[in-house]
């Protein structure tokens, strides 16, 4: 039995992925440039020393610049790893800070404070996700407020009828039935 699975981007959007790839390539390119520049610098120094000493050592030509290549690549590797660490730390702060803010505000919404809105900083990731959550919370707040208003109207009508005990039961039903129908209509919004 073969199932077709579609890849879903739930949290990470293409803009975020593009920025991450661009930063990754920039740091990699910088590491390569530093490595080549450092190797050239060290190689030219060694070649100048050999030429100015007027004596060419008897060594295999492949080993003449081996030490310089190892040193240049080692230093470039350390600098590149450091740059990767700093860039990834910055990205992590943008992501974890936004997720923490979203989680705190979602807990408030879960507790019933539907007027809560998620406010992220300008450069934080997940802005689209937070906007969708804010829209959802706003819609829930609007719907529950409407239900609460309808319920309060029915409650007031029932109290009024209880106070007016000599009123006609048919008139009382005619007054409450439209309010109950409006409440049912409000409740049906959740079924859509």
Short mmCIF file of C-alpha atoms in Angstrom, two decimals:
data_model
loop_
_atom_site.label_atom_id
_atom_site.label_comp_id
_atom_site.label_asym_id
_atom_site.label_seq_id
_atom_site.Cartn_x
_atom_site.Cartn_y
_atom_site.Cartn_z
CA UNK A 1 0.00 0.00 0.00
CA UNK A 2 1.63 3.20 -1.19
CA UNK A 3 0.84 6.51 0.47
CA UNK A 4 1.58 9.89 -0.98
CA UNK A 5 3.12 12.16 1.58
CA UNK A 6 3.37 15.85 1.05
CA UNK A 7 6.04 17.89 2.73
CA UNK A 8 4.49 20.54 4.91
CA UNK A 9 6.17 23.76 6.00
CA UNK A 10 4.46 24.44 9.28
CA UNK A 11 6.84 26.85 11.00
CA UNK A 12 9.65 27.53 8.56
CA UNK A 13 8.75 29.64 5.56
CA UNK A 14 10.70 30.19 2.38
CA UNK A 15 11.91 33.62 3.47
CA UNK A 16 13.47 32.15 6.60
CA UNK A 17 15.01 29.29 4.67
CA UNK A 18 16.38 31.71 2.07
CA UNK A 19 17.96 33.92 4.72
CA UNK A 20 19.49 30.89 6.44
CA UNK A 21 20.96 29.55 3.18
CA UNK A 22 22.29 33.01 2.26
CA UNK A 23 24.01 33.34 5.65
CA UNK A 24 25.40 29.82 5.40
CA UNK A 25 26.83 30.51 1.93
CA UNK A 26 28.24 33.88 3.04
CA UNK A 27 30.07 32.32 5.99
CA UNK A 28 31.33 29.45 3.82
CA UNK A 29 32.55 31.85 1.14
CA UNK A 30 34.25 34.01 3.77
CA UNK A 31 35.99 30.91 5.14
CA UNK A 32 37.25 29.95 1.69
CA UNK A 33 38.48 33.48 0.99
CA UNK A 34 40.30 33.64 4.35
CA UNK A 35 41.87 30.22 3.74
CA UNK A 36 43.12 31.10 0.24
CA UNK A 37 44.34 34.55 1.28
CA UNK A 38 46.17 33.18 4.32
CA UNK A 39 47.73 30.38 2.27
CA UNK A 40 48.90 32.86 -0.36
CA UNK A 41 50.37 35.12 2.30
CA UNK A 42 52.24 32.28 4.01
CA UNK A 43 53.35 30.72 0.71
CA UNK A 44 54.73 34.01 -0.63
CA UNK A 45 56.62 34.55 2.64
CA UNK A 46 58.23 31.12 2.41
CA UNK A 47 59.07 31.48 -1.28
CA UNK A 48 60.62 34.90 -0.61
CA UNK A 49 62.74 33.43 2.22
CA UNK A 50 63.92 30.59 0.01
CA UNK A 51 64.77 32.89 -2.87
CA UNK A 52 66.58 35.41 -0.69
CA UNK A 53 68.60 32.73 1.08
CA UNK A 54 70.14 31.84 -2.32
CA UNK A 55 69.91 28.21 -1.44
CA UNK A 56 67.07 25.98 -2.55
CA UNK A 57 66.60 23.14 -0.11
CA UNK A 58 66.58 19.62 -1.40
CA UNK A 59 63.01 18.56 -0.66
CA UNK A 60 60.13 17.14 -2.57
CA UNK A 61 58.26 20.02 -4.25
CA UNK A 62 54.96 18.79 -2.86
CA UNK A 63 56.22 19.28 0.71
CA UNK A 64 57.66 22.77 0.24
CA UNK A 65 54.39 24.55 1.08
CA UNK A 66 52.65 21.74 2.97
CA UNK A 67 53.16 23.29 6.41
CA UNK A 68 51.84 26.66 5.21
CA UNK A 69 48.79 25.02 3.64
CA UNK A 70 48.02 23.15 6.87
CA UNK A 71 48.42 26.30 8.98
CA UNK A 72 46.32 28.42 6.60
CA UNK A 73 43.53 25.86 6.42
CA UNK A 74 43.61 25.28 10.19
CA UNK A 75 43.28 28.97 10.96
CA UNK A 76 40.54 29.36 8.33
CA UNK A 77 38.73 26.35 9.78
CA UNK A 78 38.79 27.81 13.29
CA UNK A 79 37.55 31.20 12.02
CA UNK A 80 34.83 29.57 9.92
CA UNK A 81 33.62 27.40 12.81
CA UNK A 82 33.55 30.49 15.03
CA UNK A 83 31.56 32.42 12.39
CA UNK A 84 29.14 29.49 11.98
CA UNK A 85 28.68 29.38 15.75
CA UNK A 86 27.96 33.11 15.96
CA UNK A 87 25.54 33.06 13.01
CA UNK A 88 23.70 29.97 14.26
CA UNK A 89 23.47 31.48 17.76
CA UNK A 90 21.90 34.62 16.30
CA UNK A 91 19.38 32.58 14.30
CA UNK A 92 18.61 30.46 17.36
CA UNK A 93 17.88 33.57 19.44
CA UNK A 94 15.49 34.87 16.79
CA UNK A 95 13.68 31.54 16.66
CA UNK A 96 13.60 30.63 20.37
CA UNK A 97 12.63 34.14 21.44
CA UNK A 98 9.70 34.20 19.05
CA UNK A 99 8.60 30.67 19.99
CA UNK A 100 8.77 31.51 23.70
CA UNK A 101 6.63 34.64 23.16
CA UNK A 102 4.10 32.63 21.13
CA UNK A 103 3.99 29.88 23.78
CA UNK A 104 3.42 32.36 26.64
CA UNK A 105 0.60 34.11 24.76
CA UNK A 106 -0.99 30.80 23.72
CA UNK A 107 -1.13 29.78 27.38
CA UNK A 108 -3.05 33.00 28.09
CA UNK A 109 -5.46 32.25 25.23
CA UNK A 110 -5.88 28.68 26.50
CA UNK A 111 -6.78 30.07 29.93
CA UNK A 112 -9.65 31.98 28.31
CA UNK A 113 -8.12 35.42 27.83
CA UNK A 114 -9.17 35.60 24.19
CA UNK A 115 -8.24 39.27 23.89
CA UNK A 116 -4.55 38.30 24.08
CA UNK A 117 -2.53 39.13 20.98
CA UNK A 118 0.91 37.83 20.10
CA UNK A 119 3.35 40.68 19.52
CA UNK A 120 6.70 39.80 17.99
CA UNK A 121 9.60 42.10 17.22
CA UNK A 122 10.10 43.34 13.68
CA UNK A 123 12.94 40.95 12.79
CA UNK A 124 11.61 37.85 14.57
CA UNK A 125 10.71 34.76 12.62
CA UNK A 126 7.19 33.28 12.64
CA UNK A 127 5.46 36.65 12.07
CA UNK A 128 2.99 35.01 9.64
CA UNK A 129 2.26 32.25 12.13
CA UNK A 130 1.68 34.79 14.92
CA UNK A 131 -0.63 36.82 12.64
CA UNK A 132 -2.69 33.69 11.92
CA UNK A 133 -2.93 32.90 15.63
CA UNK A 134 -3.96 36.50 16.35
CA UNK A 135 -6.67 36.27 13.69
CA UNK A 136 -7.92 32.98 15.17
CA UNK A 137 -8.00 34.42 18.71
CA UNK A 138 -9.82 37.52 17.45
CA UNK A 139 -12.45 35.41 15.71
CA UNK A 140 -12.95 33.28 18.83
CA UNK A 141 -13.20 36.42 20.95
CA UNK A 142 -15.78 37.91 18.57
CA UNK A 143 -17.87 34.74 18.48
CA UNK A 144 -17.81 34.16 22.24
CA UNK A 145 -18.65 37.82 22.89
CA UNK A 146 -21.69 37.47 20.63
CA UNK A 147 -22.79 34.33 22.46
CA UNK A 148 -22.31 36.05 25.80
CA UNK A 149 -24.41 39.05 24.67
CA UNK A 150 -27.20 36.76 23.45
CA UNK A 151 -27.13 34.78 26.68
CA UNK A 152 -27.31 37.98 28.76
CA UNK A 153 -30.32 39.16 26.73
CA UNK A 154 -32.12 35.86 27.30
CA UNK A 155 -31.21 35.94 30.99
CA UNK A 156 -32.58 39.47 31.33
CA UNK A 157 -35.80 38.49 29.56
CA UNK A 158 -36.26 35.43 31.79
CA UNK A 159 -35.72 37.54 34.93
CA UNK A 160 -38.18 40.09 33.64
CA UNK A 161 -40.77 37.37 33.04
CA UNK A 162 -40.20 35.91 36.52
CA UNK A 163 -40.80 39.35 38.01
CA UNK A 164 -43.97 39.73 35.97
CA UNK A 165 -45.68 36.55 37.15
CA UNK A 166 -49.13 37.54 35.93
CA UNK A 167 -47.91 37.86 32.29
CA UNK A 168 -49.29 35.74 29.51
CA UNK A 169 -47.15 32.66 28.84
CA UNK A 170 -47.65 32.99 25.07
CA UNK A 171 -46.31 36.55 25.09
CA UNK A 172 -43.32 35.40 27.14
CA UNK A 173 -42.54 32.62 24.63
CA UNK A 174 -42.85 35.03 21.72
CA UNK A 175 -40.37 37.33 23.39
CA UNK A 176 -37.75 34.65 24.22
CA UNK A 177 -37.98 32.38 21.16
CA UNK A 178 -36.34 34.89 18.76
CA UNK A 179 -33.55 35.43 21.28
CA UNK A 180 -33.01 31.67 21.60
CA UNK A 181 -32.97 31.37 17.80
CA UNK A 182 -30.34 34.13 17.62
CA UNK A 183 -28.27 32.27 20.22
CA UNK A 184 -28.55 29.04 18.22
CA UNK A 185 -27.40 30.92 15.13
CA UNK A 186 -24.37 32.21 17.02
CA UNK A 187 -23.58 28.68 18.20
CA UNK A 188 -23.90 27.32 14.67
CA UNK A 189 -20.93 29.52 13.64
CA UNK A 190 -18.70 27.00 15.39
CA UNK A 191 -19.99 24.18 13.21
CA UNK A 192 -18.80 25.81 9.99
#
